[in-house]
mmCIF file of C-alpha atoms and ligand atoms in Angstrom:
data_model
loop_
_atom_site.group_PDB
_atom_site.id
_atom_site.type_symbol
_atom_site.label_atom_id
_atom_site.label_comp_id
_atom_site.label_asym_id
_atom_site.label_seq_id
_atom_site.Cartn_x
_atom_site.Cartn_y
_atom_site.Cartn_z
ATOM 1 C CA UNK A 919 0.000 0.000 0.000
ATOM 2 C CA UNK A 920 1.652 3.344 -0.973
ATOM 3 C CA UNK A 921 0.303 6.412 -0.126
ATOM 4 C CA UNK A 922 1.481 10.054 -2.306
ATOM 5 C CA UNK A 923 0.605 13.237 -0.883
ATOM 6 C CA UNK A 924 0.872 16.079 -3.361
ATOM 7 C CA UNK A 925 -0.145 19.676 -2.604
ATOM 8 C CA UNK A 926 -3.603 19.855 -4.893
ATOM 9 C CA UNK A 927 -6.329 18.696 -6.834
ATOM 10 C CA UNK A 928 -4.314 19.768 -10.020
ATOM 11 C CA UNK A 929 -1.228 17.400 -8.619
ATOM 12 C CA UNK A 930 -3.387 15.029 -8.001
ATOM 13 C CA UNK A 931 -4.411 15.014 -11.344
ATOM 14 C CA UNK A 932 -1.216 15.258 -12.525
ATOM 15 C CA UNK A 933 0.383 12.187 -10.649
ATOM 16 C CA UNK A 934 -3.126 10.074 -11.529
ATOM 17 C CA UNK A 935 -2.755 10.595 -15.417
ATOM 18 C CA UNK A 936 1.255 9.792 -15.194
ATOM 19 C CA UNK A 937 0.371 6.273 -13.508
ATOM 20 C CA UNK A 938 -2.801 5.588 -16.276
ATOM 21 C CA UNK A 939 -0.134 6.812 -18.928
ATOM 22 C CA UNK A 940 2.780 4.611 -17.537
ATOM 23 C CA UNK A 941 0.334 1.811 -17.157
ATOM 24 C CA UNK A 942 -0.641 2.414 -21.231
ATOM 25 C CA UNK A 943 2.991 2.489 -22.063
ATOM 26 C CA UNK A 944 4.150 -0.999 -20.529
ATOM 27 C CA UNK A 945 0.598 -2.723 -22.008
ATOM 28 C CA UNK A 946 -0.899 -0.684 -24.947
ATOM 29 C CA UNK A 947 -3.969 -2.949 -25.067
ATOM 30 C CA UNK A 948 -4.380 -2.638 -20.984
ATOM 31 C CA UNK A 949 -7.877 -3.072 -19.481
ATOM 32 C CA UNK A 950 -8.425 0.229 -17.341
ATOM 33 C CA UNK A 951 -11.189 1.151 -14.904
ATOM 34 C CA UNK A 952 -12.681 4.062 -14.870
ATOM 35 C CA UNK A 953 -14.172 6.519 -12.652
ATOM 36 C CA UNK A 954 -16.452 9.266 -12.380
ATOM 37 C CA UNK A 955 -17.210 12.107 -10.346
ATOM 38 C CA UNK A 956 -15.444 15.792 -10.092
ATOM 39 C CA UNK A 957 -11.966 14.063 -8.487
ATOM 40 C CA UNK A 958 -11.148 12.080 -11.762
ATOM 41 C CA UNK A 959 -11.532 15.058 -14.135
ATOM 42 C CA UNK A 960 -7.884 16.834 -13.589
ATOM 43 C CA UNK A 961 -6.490 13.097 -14.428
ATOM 44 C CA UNK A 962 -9.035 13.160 -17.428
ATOM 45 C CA UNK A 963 -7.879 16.736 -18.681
ATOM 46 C CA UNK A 964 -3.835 15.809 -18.603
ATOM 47 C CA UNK A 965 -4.324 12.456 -20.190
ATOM 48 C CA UNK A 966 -6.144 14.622 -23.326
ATOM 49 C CA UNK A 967 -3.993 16.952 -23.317
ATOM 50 C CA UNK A 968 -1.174 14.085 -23.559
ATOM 51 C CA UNK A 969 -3.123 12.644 -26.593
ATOM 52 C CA UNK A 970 -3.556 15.767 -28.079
ATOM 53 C CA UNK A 971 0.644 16.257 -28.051
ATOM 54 C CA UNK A 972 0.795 12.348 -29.781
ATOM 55 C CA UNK A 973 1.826 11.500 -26.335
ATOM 56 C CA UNK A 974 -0.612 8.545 -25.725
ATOM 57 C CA UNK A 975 -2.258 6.339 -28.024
ATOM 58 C CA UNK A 976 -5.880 5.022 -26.614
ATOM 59 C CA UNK A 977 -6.598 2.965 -29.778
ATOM 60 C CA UNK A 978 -5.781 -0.609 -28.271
ATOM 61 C CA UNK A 979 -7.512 0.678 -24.770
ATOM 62 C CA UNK A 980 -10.201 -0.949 -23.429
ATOM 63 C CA UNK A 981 -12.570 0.594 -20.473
ATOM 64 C CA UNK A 982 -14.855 -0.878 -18.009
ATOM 65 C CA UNK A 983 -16.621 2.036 -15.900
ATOM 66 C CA UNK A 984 -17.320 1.255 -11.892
ATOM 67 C CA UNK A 985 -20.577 2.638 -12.019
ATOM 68 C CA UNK A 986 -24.415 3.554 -13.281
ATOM 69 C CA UNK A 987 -27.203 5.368 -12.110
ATOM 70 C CA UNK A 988 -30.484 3.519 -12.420
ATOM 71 C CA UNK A 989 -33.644 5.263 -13.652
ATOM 72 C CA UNK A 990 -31.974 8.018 -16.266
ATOM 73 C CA UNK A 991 -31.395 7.738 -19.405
ATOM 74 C CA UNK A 992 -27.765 7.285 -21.353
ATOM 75 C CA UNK A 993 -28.449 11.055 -22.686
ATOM 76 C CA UNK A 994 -29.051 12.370 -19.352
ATOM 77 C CA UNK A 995 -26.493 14.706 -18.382
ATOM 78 C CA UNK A 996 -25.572 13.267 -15.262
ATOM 79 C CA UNK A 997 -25.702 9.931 -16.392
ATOM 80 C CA UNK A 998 -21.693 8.162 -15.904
ATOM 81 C CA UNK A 999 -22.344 7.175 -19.725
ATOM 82 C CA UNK A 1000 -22.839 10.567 -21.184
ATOM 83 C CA UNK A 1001 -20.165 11.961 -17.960
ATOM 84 C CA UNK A 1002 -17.597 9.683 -20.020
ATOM 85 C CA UNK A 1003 -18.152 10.918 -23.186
ATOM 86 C CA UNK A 1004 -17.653 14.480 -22.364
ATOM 87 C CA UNK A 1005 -15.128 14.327 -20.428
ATOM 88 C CA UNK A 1006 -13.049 11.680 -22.099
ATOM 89 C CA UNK A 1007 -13.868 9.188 -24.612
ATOM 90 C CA UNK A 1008 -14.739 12.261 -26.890
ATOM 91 C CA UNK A 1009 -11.533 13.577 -26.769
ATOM 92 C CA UNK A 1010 -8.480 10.477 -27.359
ATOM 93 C CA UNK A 1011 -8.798 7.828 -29.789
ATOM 94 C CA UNK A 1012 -10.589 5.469 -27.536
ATOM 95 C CA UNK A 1013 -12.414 3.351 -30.023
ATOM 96 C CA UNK A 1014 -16.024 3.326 -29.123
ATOM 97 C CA UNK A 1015 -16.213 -0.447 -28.604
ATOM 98 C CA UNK A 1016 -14.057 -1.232 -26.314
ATOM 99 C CA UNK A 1017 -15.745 1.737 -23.901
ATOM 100 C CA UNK A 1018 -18.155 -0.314 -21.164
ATOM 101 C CA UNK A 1019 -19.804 1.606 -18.611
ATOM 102 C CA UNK A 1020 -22.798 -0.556 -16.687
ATOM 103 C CA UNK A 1021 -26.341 -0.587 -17.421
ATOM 104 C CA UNK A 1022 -28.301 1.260 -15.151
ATOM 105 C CA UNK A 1023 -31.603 0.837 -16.979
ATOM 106 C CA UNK A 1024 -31.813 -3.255 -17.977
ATOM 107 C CA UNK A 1025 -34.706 -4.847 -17.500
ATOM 108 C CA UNK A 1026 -32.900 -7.670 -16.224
ATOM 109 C CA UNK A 1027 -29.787 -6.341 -13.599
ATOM 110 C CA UNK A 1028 -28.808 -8.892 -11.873
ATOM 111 C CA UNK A 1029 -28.139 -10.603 -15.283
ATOM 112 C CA UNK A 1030 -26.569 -8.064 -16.900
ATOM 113 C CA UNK A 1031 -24.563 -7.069 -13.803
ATOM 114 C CA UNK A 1032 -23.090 -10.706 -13.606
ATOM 115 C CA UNK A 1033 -22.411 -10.655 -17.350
ATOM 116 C CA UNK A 1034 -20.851 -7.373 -17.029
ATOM 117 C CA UNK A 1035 -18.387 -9.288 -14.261
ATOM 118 C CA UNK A 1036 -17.892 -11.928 -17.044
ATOM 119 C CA UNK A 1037 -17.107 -9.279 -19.883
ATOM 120 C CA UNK A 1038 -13.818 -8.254 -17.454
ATOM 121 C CA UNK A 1039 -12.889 -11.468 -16.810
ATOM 122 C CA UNK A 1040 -12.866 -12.199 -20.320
ATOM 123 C CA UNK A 1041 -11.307 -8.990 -21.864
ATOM 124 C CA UNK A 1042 -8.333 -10.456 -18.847
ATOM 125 C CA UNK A 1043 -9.612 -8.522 -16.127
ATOM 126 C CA UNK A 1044 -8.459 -5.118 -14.793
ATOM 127 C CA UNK A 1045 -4.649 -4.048 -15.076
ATOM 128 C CA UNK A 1046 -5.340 -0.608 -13.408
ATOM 129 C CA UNK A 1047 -8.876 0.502 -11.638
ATOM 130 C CA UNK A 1048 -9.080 4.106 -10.755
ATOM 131 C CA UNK A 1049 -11.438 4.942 -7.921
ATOM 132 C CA UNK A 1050 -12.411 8.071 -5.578
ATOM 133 C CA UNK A 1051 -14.229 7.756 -2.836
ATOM 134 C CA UNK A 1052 -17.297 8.855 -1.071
ATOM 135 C CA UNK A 1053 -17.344 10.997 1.811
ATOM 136 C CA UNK A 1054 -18.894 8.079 3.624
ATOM 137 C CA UNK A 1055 -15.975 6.051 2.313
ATOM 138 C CA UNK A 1056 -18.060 4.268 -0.508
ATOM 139 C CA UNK A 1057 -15.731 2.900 -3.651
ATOM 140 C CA UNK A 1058 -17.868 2.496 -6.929
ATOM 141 C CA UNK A 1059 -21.425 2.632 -5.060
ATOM 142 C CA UNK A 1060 -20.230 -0.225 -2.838
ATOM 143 C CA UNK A 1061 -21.541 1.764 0.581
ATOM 144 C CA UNK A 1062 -21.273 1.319 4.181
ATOM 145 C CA UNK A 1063 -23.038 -1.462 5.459
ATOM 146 C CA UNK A 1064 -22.670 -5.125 6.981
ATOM 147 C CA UNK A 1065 -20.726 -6.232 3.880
ATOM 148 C CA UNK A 1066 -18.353 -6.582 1.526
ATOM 149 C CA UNK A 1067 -20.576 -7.345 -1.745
ATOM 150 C CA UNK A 1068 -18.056 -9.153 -4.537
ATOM 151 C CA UNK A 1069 -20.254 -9.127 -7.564
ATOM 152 C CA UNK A 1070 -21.765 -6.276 -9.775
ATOM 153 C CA UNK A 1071 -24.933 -5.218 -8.452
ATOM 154 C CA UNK A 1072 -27.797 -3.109 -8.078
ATOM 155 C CA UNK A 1073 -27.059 -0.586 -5.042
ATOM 156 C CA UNK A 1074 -29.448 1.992 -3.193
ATOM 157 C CA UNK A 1075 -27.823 4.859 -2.872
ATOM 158 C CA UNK A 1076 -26.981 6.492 0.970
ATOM 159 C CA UNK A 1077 -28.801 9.313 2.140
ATOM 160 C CA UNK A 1078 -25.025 11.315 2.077
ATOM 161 C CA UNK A 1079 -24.538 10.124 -1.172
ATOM 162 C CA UNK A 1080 -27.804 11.359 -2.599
ATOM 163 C CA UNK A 1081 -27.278 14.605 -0.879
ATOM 164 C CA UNK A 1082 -23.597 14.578 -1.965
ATOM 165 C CA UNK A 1083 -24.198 13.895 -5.580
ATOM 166 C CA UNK A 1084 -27.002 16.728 -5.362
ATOM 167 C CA UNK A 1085 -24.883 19.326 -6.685
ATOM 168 C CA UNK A 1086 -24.991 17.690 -10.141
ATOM 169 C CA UNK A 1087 -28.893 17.839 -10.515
ATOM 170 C CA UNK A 1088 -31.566 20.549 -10.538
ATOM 171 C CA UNK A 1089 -32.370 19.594 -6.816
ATOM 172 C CA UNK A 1090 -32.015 16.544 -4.763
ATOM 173 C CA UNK A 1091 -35.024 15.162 -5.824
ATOM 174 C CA UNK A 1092 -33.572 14.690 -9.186
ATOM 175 C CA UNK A 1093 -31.017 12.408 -7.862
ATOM 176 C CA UNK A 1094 -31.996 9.107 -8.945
ATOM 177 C CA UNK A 1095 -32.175 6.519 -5.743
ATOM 178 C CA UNK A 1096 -30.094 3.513 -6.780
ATOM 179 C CA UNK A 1097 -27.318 2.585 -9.268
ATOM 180 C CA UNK A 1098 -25.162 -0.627 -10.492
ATOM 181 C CA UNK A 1099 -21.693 -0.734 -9.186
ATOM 182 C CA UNK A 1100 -19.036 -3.192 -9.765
ATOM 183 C CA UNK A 1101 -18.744 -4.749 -6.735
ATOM 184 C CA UNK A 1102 -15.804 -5.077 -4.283
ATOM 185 C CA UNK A 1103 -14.680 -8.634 -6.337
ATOM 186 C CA UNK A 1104 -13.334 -6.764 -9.129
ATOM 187 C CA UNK A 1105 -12.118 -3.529 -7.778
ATOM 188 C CA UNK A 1106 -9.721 -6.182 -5.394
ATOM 189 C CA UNK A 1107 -9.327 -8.249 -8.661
ATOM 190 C CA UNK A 1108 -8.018 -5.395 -10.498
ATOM 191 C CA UNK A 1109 -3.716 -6.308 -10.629
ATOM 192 C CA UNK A 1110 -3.062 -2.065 -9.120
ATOM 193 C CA UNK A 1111 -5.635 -0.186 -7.623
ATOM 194 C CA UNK A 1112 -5.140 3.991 -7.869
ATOM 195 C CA UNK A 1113 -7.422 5.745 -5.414
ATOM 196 C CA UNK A 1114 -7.813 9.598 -5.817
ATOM 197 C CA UNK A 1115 -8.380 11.887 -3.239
ATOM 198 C CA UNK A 1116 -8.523 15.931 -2.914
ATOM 199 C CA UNK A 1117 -10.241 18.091 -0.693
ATOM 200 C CA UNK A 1118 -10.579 18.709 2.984
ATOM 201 C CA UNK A 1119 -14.024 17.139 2.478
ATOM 202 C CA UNK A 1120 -12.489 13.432 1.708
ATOM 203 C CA UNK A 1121 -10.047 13.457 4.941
ATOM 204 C CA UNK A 1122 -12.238 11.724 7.195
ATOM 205 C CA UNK A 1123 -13.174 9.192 4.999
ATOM 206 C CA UNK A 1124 -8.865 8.725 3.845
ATOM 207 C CA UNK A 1125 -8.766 8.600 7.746
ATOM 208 C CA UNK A 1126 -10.841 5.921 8.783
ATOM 209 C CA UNK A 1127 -9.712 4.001 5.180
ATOM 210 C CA UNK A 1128 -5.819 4.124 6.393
ATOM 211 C CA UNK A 1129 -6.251 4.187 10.200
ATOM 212 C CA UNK A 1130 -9.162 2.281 11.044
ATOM 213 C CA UNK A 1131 -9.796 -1.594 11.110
ATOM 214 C CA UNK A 1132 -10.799 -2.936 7.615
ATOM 215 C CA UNK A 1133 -14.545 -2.692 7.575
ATOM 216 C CA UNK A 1134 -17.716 -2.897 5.182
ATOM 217 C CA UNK A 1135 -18.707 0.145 7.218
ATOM 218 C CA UNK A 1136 -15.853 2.044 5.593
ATOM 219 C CA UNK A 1137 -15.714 0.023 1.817
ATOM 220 C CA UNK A 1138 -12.599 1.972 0.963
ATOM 221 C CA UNK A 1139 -10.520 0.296 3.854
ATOM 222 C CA UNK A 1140 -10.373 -2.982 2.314
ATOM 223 C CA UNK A 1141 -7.492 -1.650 -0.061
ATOM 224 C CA UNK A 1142 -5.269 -2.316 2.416
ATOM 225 C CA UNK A 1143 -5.505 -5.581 1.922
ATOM 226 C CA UNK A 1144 -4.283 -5.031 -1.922
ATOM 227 C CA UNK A 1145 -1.184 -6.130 -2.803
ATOM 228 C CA UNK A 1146 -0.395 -2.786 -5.267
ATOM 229 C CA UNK A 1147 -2.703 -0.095 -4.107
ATOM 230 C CA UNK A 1148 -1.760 3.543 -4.029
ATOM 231 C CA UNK A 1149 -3.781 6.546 -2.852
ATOM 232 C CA UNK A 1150 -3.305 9.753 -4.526
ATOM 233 C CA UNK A 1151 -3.991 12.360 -2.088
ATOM 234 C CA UNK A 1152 -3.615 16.131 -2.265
ATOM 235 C CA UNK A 1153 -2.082 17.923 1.251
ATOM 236 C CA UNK A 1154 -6.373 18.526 2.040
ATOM 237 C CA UNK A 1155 -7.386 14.853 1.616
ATOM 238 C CA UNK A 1156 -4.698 13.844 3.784
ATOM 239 C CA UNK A 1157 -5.142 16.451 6.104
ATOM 240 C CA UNK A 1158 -6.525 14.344 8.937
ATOM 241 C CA UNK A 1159 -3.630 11.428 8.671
ATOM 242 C CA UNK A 1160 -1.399 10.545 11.955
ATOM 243 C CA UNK A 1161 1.951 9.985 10.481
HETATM 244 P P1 LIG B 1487 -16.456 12.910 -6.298
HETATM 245 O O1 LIG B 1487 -17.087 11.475 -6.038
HETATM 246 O O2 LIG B 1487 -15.198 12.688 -7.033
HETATM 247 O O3 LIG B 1487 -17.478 13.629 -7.116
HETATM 248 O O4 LIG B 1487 -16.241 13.536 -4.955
HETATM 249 C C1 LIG B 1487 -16.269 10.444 -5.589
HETATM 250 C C2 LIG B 1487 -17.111 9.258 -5.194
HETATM 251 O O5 LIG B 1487 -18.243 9.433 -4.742
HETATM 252 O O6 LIG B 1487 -16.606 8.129 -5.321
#
């Protein structure tokens, strides 16, 4: 478990996209995990800007996004689909097909959630998963509860996640109530495991991941157990750390 403390969000960013791009470099057709949410973006915005210099070539890339709402459509403009168009996939030669991101709005889930888990396995399963985490210390939509949860699956969402995830709708009643999320099986599958952090608001939830006991009440903490995990935190995020 490594832990890099840089001094901000842009750093953050910064150090994220270098370990994606390294990660590119030593396996050009690597499986990554993606995803979304305002940490991610700064990573997002330096790996375009590296394939806009002929820096990084995407076209042997595949994705597999953590997560889904349920209940809005792909063209919504807070759906993770449409969030991963804009703010990636549009801009580096990702080829469509080989984008994933889970399907919030099947009529079956809990089939298409466990052939989702299938589709990674077979494409090799994840070389690098990139994750942020919930001020409740959710990873994905896995949240706090009585258990780890290994498979994909349909999640409702926390009453701090709803009213964290607020600021992206009209008003918290937007906020759709329950998503698919990989589950923990193939986030601790993945072969390295890149958690992003920034902002005094994430400390607490870095705390308890790093310094409490490994707990399904704090999802996040189980990356300690990983055997290559690294959290990429800005001075903020790591703000409430002992040592
Ligand atoms: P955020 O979300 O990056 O928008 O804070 C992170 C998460 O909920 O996992």
């Amino acid at each position: 478990m490594q832990v890099v403390i840089v001094k901000n969000a842009e750093q953050a960013g910064q150090a994220v996209a270098t370990l994606i791009a390294a990660q590119i470099y030593t396996k050009p057709d690597c499986v990554l995990g993606l995803a979304t949410g305002s940490t991610p973006i700064p990573a997002y915005q330096t790996l375009i800007g590296m394939h806009k210099e002929g820096l990084l070539d995407f076209s042997k890339v595949k994705s597999y996004n953590l997560d889904e709402y349920v209940g809005i459509s792909y063209e919504h403009e807070c759906s993770y689909h449409r969030f991963m168009q804009d703010e990636l996939f549009n801009h580096v030669n990702i080829k469509p097909e080989n984008t994933h991101v889970p399907d919030g709005n099947a009529e079956d889930i809990p089939s298409t959630a466990a052939a989702y888990d299938a589709a990674i396995v077979a494409a090799g399963g994840i070389d690098l998963q990139l994750l942020g985490i919930g001020h409740n210390g959710h990873i994905g939509f896995n949240e706090p509860g009585s258990e780890f949860i290994y498979g994909c699956h349909k999640v409702e969402l926390s009453q701090s996640t709803i009213e964290a995830n607020t600021r992206f709708f009209d008003s918290e009643a937007d906020v759709p109530r329950a998503a698919v999320t990989l589950g923990i099986g193939s986030i601790m599958n993945a072969r390295q495991v890149v958690l992003v952090a920034t902002g005094e608001g994430k400390a607490e939830a870095v705390r308890r991941s790093l310094e409490e006991d490994v707990s399904p009440m704090c999802q996040a903490s189980i990356l300690r157990t990983h055997p290559n995990a690294i959290f990429v935190l800005d001075e903020a995020a790591a703000s409430k750390l002992s040592r």
